[in-house]
mmCIF file of C-alpha atoms in Angstrom:
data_model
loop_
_atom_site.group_PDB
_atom_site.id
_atom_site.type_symbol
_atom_site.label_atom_id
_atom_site.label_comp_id
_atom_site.label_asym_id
_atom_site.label_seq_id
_atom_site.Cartn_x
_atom_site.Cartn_y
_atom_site.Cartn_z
ATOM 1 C CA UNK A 1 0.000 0.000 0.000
ATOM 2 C CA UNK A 2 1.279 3.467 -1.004
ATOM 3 C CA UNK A 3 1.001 6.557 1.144
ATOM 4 C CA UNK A 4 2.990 9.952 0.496
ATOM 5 C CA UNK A 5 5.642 7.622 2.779
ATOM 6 C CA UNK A 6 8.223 8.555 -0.081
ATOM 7 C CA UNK A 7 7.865 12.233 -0.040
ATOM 8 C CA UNK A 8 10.413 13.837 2.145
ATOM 9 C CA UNK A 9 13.009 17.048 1.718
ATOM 10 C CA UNK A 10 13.665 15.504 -1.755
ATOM 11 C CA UNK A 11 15.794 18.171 -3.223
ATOM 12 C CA UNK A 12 18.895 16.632 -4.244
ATOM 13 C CA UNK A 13 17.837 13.340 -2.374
ATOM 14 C CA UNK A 14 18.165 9.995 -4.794
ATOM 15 C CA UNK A 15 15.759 7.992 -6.734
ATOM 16 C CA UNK A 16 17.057 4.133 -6.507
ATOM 17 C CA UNK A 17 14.159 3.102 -9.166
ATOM 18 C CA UNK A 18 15.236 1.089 -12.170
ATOM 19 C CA UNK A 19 13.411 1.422 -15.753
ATOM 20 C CA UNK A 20 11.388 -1.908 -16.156
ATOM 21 C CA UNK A 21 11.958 -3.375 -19.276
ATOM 22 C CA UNK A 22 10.034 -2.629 -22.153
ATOM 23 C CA UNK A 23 9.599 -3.483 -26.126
ATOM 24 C CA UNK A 24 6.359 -2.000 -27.759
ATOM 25 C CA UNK A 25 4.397 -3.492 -30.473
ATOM 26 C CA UNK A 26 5.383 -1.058 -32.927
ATOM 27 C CA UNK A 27 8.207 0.366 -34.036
ATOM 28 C CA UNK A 28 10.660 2.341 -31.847
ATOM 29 C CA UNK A 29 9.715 6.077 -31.396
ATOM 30 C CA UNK A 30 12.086 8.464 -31.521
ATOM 31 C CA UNK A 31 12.442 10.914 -28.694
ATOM 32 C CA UNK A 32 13.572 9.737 -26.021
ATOM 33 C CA UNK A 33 11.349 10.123 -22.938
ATOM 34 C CA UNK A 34 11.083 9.053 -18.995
ATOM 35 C CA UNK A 35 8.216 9.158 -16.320
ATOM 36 C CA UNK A 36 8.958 8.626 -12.431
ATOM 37 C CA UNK A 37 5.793 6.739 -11.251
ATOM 38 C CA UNK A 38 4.982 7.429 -7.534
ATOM 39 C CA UNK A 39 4.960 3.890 -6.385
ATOM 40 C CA UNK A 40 5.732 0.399 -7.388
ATOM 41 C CA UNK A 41 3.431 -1.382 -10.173
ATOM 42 C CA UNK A 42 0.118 -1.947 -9.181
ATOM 43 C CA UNK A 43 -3.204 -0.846 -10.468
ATOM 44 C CA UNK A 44 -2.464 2.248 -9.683
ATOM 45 C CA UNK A 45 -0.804 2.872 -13.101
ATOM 46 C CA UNK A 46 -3.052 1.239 -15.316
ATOM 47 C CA UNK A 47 -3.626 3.141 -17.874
ATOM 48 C CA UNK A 48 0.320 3.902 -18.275
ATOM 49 C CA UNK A 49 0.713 -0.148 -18.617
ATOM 50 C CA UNK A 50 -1.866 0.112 -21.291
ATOM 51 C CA UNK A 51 -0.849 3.033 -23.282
ATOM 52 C CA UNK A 52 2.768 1.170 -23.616
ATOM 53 C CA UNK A 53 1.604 -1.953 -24.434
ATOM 54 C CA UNK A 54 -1.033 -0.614 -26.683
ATOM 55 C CA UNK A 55 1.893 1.627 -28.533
ATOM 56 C CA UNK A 56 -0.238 4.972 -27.437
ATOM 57 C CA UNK A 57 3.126 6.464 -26.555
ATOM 58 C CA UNK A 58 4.849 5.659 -29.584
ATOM 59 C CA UNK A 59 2.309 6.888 -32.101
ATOM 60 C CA UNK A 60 2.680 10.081 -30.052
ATOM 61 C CA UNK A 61 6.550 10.231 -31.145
ATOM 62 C CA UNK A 62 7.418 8.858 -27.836
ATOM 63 C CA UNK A 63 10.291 6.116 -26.538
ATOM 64 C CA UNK A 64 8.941 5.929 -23.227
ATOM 65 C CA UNK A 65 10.858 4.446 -20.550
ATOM 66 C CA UNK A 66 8.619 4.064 -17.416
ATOM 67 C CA UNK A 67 10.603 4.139 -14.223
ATOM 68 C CA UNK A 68 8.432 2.084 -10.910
ATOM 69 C CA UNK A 69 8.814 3.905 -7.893
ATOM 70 C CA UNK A 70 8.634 2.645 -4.275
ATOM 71 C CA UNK A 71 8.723 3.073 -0.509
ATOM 72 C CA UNK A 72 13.151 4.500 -1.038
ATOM 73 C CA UNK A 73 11.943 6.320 -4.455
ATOM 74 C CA UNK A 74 11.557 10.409 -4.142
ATOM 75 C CA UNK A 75 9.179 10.749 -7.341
ATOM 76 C CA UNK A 76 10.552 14.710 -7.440
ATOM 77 C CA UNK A 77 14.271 14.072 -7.093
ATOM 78 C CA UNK A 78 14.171 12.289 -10.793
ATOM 79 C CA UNK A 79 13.267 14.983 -12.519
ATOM 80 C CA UNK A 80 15.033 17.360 -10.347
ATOM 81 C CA UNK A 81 18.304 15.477 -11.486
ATOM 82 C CA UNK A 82 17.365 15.091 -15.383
ATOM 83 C CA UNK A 83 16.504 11.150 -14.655
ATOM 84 C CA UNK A 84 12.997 11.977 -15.943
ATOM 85 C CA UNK A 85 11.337 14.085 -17.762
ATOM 86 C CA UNK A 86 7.574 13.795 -15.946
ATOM 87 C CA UNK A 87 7.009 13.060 -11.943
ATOM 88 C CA UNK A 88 3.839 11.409 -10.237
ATOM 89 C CA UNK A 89 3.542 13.762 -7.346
ATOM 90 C CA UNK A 90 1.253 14.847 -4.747
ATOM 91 C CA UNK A 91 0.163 18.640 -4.745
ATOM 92 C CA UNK A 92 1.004 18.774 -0.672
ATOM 93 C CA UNK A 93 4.636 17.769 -1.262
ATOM 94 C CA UNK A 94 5.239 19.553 -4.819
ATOM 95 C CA UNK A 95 3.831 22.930 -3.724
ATOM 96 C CA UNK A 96 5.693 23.290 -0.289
ATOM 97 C CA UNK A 97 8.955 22.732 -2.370
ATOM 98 C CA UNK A 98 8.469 25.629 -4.824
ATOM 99 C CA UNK A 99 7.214 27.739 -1.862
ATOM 100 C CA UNK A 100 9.746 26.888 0.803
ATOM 101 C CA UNK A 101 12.529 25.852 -1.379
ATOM 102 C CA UNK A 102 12.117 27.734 -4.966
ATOM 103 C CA UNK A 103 11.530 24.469 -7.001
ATOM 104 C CA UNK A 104 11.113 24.793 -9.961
ATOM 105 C CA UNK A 105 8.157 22.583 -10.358
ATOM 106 C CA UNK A 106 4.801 23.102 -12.779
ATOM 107 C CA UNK A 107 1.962 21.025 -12.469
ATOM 108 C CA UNK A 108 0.524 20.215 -15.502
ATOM 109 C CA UNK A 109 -2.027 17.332 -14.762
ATOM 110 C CA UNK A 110 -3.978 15.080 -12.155
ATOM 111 C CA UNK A 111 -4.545 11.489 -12.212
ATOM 112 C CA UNK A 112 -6.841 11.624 -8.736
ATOM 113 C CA UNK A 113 -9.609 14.533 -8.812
ATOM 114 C CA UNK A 114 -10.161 13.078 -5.164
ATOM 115 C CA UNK A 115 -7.171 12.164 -3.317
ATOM 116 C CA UNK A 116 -7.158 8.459 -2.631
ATOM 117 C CA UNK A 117 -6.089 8.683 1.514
ATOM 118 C CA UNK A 118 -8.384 8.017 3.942
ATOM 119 C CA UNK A 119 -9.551 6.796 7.463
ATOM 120 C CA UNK A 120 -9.705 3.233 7.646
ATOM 121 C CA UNK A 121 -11.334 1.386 10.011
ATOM 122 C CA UNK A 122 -13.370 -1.829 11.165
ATOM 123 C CA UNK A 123 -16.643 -2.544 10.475
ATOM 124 C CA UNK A 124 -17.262 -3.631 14.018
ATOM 125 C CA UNK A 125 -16.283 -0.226 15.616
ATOM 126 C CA UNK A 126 -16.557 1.903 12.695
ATOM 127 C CA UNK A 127 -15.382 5.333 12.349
ATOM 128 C CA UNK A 128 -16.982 7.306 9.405
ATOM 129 C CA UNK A 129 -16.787 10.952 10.557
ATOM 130 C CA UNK A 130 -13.833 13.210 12.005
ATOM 131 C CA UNK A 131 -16.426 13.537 14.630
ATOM 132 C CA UNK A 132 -15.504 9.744 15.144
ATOM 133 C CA UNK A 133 -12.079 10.289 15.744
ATOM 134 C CA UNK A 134 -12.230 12.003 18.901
ATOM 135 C CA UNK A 135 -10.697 10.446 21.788
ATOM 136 C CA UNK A 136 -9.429 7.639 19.105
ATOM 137 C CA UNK A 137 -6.091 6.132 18.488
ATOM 138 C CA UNK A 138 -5.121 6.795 14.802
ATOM 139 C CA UNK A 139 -2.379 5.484 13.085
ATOM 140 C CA UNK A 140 -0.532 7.742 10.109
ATOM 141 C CA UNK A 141 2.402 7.984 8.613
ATOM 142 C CA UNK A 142 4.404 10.526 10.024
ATOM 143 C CA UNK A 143 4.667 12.486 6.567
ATOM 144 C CA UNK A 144 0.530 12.593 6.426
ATOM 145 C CA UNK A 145 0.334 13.515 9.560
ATOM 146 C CA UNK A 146 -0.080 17.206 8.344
ATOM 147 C CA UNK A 147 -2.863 15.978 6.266
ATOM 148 C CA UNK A 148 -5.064 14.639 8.884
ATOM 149 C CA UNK A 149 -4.045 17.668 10.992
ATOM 150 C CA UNK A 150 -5.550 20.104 8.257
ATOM 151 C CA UNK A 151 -8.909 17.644 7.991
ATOM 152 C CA UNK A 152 -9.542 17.912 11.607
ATOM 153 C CA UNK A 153 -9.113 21.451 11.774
ATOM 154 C CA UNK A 154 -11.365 22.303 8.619
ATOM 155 C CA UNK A 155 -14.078 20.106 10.898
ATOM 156 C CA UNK A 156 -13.648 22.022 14.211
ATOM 157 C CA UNK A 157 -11.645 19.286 15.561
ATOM 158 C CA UNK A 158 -8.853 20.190 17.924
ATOM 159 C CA UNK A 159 -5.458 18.658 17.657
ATOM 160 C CA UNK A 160 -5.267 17.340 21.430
ATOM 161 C CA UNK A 161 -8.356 14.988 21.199
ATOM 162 C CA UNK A 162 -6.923 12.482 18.667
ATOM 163 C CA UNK A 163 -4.048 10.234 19.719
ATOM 164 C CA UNK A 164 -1.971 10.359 16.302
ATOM 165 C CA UNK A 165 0.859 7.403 16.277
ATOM 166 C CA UNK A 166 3.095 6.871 13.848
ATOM 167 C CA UNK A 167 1.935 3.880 10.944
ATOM 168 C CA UNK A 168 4.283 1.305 9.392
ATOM 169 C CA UNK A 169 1.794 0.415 6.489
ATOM 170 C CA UNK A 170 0.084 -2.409 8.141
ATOM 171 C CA UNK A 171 -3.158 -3.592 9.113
ATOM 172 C CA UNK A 172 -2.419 -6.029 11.352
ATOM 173 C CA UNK A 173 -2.391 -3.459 14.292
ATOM 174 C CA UNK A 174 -6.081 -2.745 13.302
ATOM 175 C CA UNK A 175 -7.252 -6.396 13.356
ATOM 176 C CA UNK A 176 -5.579 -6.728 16.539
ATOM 177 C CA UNK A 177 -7.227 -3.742 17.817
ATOM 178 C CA UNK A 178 -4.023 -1.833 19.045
ATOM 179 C CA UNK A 179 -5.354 0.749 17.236
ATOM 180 C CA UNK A 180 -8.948 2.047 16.571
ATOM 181 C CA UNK A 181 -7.676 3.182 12.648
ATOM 182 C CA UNK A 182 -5.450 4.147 9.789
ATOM 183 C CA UNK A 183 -4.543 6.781 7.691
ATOM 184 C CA UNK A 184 -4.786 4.183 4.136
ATOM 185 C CA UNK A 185 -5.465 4.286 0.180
ATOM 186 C CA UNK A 186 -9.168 3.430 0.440
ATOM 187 C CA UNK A 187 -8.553 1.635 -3.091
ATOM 188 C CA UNK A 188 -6.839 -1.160 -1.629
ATOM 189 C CA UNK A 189 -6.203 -1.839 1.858
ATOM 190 C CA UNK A 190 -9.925 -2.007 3.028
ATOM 191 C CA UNK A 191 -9.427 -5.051 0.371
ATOM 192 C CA UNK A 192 -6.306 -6.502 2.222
ATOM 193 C CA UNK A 193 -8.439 -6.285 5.644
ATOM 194 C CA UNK A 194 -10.625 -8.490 3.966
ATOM 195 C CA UNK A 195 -8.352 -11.126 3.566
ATOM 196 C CA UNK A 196 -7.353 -11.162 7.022
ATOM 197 C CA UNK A 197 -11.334 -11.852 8.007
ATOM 198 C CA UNK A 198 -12.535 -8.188 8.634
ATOM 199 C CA UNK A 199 -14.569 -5.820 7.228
ATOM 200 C CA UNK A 200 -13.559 -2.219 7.055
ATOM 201 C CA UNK A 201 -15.300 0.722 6.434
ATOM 202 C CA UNK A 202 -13.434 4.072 5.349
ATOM 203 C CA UNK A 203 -13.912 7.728 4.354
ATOM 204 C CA UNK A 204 -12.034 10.146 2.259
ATOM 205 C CA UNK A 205 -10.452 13.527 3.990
ATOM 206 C CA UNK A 206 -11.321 15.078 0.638
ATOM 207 C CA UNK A 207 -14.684 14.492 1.640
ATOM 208 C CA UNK A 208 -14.131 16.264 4.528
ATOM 209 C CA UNK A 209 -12.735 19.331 3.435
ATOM 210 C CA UNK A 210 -8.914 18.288 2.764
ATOM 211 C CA UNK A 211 -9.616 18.648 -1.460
ATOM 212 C CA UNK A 212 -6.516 17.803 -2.701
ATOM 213 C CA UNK A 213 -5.571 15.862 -6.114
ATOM 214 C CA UNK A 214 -3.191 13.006 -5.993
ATOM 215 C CA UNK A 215 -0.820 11.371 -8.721
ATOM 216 C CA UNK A 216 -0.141 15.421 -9.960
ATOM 217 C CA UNK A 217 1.548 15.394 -12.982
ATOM 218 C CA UNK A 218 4.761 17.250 -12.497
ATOM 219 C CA UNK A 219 7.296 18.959 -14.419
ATOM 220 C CA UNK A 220 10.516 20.797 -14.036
ATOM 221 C CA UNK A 221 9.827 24.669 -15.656
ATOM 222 C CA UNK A 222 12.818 23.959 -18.220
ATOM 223 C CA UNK A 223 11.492 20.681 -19.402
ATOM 224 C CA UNK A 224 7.894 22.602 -20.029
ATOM 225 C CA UNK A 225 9.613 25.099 -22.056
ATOM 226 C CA UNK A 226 12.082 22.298 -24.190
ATOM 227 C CA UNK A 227 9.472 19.621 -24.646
ATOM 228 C CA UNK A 228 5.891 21.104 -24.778
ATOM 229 C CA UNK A 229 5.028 18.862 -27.623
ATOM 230 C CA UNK A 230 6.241 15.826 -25.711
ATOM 231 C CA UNK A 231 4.257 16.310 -22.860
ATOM 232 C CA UNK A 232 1.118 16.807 -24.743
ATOM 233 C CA UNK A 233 1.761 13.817 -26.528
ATOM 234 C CA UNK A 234 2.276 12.230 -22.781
ATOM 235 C CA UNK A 235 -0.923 13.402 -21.760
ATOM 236 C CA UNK A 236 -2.399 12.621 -24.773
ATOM 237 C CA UNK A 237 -1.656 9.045 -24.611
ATOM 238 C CA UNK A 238 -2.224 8.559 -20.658
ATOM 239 C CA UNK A 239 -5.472 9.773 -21.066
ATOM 240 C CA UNK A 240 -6.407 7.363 -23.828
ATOM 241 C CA UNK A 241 -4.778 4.412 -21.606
ATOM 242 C CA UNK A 242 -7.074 5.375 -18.930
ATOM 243 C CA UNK A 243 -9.983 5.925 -20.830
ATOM 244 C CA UNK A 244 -9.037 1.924 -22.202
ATOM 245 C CA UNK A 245 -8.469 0.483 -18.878
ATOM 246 C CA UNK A 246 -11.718 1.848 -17.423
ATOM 247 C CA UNK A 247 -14.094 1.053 -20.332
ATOM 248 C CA UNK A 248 -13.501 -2.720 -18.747
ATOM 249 C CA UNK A 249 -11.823 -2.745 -15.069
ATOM 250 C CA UNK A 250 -11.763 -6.635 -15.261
ATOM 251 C CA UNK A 251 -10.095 -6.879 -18.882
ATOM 252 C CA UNK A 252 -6.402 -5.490 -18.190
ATOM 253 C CA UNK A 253 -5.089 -7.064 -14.619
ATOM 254 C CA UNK A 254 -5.341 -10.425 -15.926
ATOM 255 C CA UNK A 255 -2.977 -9.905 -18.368
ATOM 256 C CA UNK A 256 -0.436 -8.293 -16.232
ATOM 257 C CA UNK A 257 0.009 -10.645 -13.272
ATOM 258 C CA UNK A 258 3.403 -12.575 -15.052
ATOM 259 C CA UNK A 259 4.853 -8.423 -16.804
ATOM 260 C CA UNK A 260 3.387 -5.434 -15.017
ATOM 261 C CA UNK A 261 2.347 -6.794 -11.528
ATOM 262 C CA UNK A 262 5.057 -9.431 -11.331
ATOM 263 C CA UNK A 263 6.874 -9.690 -7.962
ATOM 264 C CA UNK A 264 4.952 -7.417 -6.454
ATOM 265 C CA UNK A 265 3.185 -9.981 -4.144
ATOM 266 C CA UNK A 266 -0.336 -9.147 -4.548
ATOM 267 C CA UNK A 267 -3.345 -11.216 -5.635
ATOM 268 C CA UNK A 268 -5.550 -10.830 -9.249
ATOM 269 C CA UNK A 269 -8.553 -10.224 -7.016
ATOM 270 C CA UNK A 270 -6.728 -7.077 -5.242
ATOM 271 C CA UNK A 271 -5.362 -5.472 -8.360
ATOM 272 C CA UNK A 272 -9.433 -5.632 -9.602
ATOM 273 C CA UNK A 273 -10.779 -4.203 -6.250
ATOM 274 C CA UNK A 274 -8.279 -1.078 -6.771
ATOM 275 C CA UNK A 275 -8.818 -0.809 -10.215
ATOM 276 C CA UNK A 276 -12.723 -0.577 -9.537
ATOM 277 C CA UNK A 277 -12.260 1.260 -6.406
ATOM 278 C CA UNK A 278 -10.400 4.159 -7.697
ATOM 279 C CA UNK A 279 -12.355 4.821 -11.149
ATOM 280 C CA UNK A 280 -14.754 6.919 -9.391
ATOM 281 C CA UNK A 281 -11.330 8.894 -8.411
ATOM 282 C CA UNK A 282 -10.671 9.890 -11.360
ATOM 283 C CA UNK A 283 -13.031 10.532 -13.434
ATOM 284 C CA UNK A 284 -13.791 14.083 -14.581
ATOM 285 C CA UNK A 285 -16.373 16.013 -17.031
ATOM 286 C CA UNK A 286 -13.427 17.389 -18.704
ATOM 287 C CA UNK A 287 -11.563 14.003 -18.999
ATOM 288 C CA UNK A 288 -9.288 12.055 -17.689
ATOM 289 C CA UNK A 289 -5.970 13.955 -15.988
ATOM 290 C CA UNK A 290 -7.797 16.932 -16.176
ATOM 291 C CA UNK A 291 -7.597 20.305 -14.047
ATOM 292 C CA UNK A 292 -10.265 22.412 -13.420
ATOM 293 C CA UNK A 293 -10.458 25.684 -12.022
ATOM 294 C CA UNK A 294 -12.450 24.391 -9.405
ATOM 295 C CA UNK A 295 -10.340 21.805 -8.549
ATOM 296 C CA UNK A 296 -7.479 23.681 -8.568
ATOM 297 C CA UNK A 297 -9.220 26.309 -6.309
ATOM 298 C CA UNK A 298 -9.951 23.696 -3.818
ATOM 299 C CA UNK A 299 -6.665 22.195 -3.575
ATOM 300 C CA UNK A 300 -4.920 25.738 -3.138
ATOM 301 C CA UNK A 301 -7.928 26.673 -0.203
ATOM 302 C CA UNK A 302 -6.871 23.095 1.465
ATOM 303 C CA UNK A 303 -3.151 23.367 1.523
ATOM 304 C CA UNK A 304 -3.531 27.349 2.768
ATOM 305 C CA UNK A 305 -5.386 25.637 6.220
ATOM 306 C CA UNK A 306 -1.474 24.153 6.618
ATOM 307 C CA UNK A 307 0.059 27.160 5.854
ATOM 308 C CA UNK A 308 1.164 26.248 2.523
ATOM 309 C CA UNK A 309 0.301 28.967 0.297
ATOM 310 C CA UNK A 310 -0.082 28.086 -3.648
ATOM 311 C CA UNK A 311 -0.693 30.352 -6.834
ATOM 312 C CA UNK A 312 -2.800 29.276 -9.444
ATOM 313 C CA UNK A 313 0.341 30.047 -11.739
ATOM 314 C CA UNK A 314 1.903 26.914 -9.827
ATOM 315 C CA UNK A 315 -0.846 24.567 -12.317
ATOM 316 C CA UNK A 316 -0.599 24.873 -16.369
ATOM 317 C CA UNK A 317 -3.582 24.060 -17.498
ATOM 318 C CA UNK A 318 -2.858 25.293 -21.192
ATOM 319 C CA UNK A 319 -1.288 21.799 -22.308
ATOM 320 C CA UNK A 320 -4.701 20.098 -21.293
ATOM 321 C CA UNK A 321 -6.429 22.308 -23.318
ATOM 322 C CA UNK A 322 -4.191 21.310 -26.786
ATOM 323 C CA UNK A 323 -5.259 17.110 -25.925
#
């Protein structure tokens, strides 16, 4: 399960990923081009799977090398050191760093319209409210915490009255009942608590008031301004992967269990509950990866209640526009 657990002061920090192997269909593009992924291969990245093995990229002009990231991978430190061209980022992370540490970062797409994290808890002593997590034991990552800080003070919720411990990306704590619930991707581990004989329940901060995207599409302001046309083409073809993968959830993981999704350790069944689980997610009126004004509005009102304070000139929006 991926949380932001990989997003730390990344500038000039290291990205250990390696570029999984890859030979398209068709014929070898010719420009050259990389994207940092934000965590290792799961469902998560469908439609990128799809639109390289359906050649999407290449008839774009693309030789796309797709680099996995993981729990030791800083998605922004590869493109802040020329290993890629395009990050998977979170807006949180991305926009403190140009604020607090002049980045030069320009975000130029979201995968997640609603950000993915939630509270996850049992069925048995459910907690579906912030309300809820008064005078609860909540486990988060220690580089969320700021997230679920700004969620309980948009609901009136003081600091104090939650007992915030650090996670380790776990359930078992929860089954055991060491802890009343998590700070979790609602697209997946509710699935994994499943398989260990429990039902959970779970809500989205977005839903309460913490309206942030997630899986930002990233750039460095010098790659935006050498390689417009690439990017376009990159957007181009990611939307078309996702607009694939979701037109049948079911079709896709099947094939990737032995290529994609190999080693990873996780089941066929939980690669279809995400890819299910997060469609809703995603999906936009103005497509796939899109930005709206409104969305970016909401994301820059969220991260101002933690005192990081975004510009709308942080988000391009004018490459969407050319897809």
């Amino acid at each position: 399960m991926r949380l932001q657990m990989n997003r730390r002061h990344f500038l000039g920090a290291s990205a250990g990923a390696a570029a999984l192997p890859f030979m398209p269909r068709h014929a070898r593009a010719n420009t050259p081009f990389t994207m940092q992924s934000a965590w290792i291969n799961d469902a998560e990245f469908a439609g990128y799977f799809i639109g390289l093995d359906q050649g999407y990229y290449t008839e774009e002009g693309l030789d796309l090398t797709y680099l996995p990231g993981g729990p030791d991978v800083i998605p922004e430190s590869s493109i802040i050191a020329g290993r890629a061209d395009l990050s998977l980022t979170t807006p949180d992370t991305t926009i403190k760093a140009i604020v607090e540490q002049g980045a030069p970062f320009k975000i130029i797409g979201a995968q997640y319209q609603k950000n993915p994290i939630g509270i996850v808890s049992l069925a048995k002593s459910p907690i579906l409210t912030p309300q809820d997590m008064i005078g609860k034991t909540i486990a988060v990552p220690p580089v969320n915490t700021i997230s679920v800080e700004a969620m309980l003070a948009i609901n009136g919720i003081d600091r104090s009255q939650v007992n915030i411990v650090p996670y380790s990306y776990d359930p078992t704590p929860l089954i055991r009942g060491e802890i009343d619930a998590s700070l979790d991707f609602t697209t997946n581990v509710p699935y994994t608590i499943e398989t260990m004989g429990e039902e959970a329940v779970s809500f989205l901060l977005y839903d309460f008031g913490f309206t942030i995207y997630n899986d930002t599409v990233v750039v460095t302001e010098e790659t935006l301004r050498t390689k417009r046309a690439e990017l376009v083409g990159w957007l181009r073809a990611s939307r078309r992967g996702w607009v694939e993968n979701f037109a049948d959830p079911d079709l896709w993981p099947p094939r990737w269990m032995d290529s994609w999704f190999a080693g990873t350790g996780r089941s066929l069944e939980n690669e279809l509950f995400f890819n299910h689980a997060q469609q809703p997610l995603m999906e936009s009126p103005a497509g796939y990866m899109a930005m709206t004004e409104d969305g970016i509005d909401a994301n820059l009102e969220a991260l101002a209640r933690v005192g990081i304070n975004g510009t709308r000139d942080m988000f391009d929006t004018t490459l969407l526009e050319e897809i």
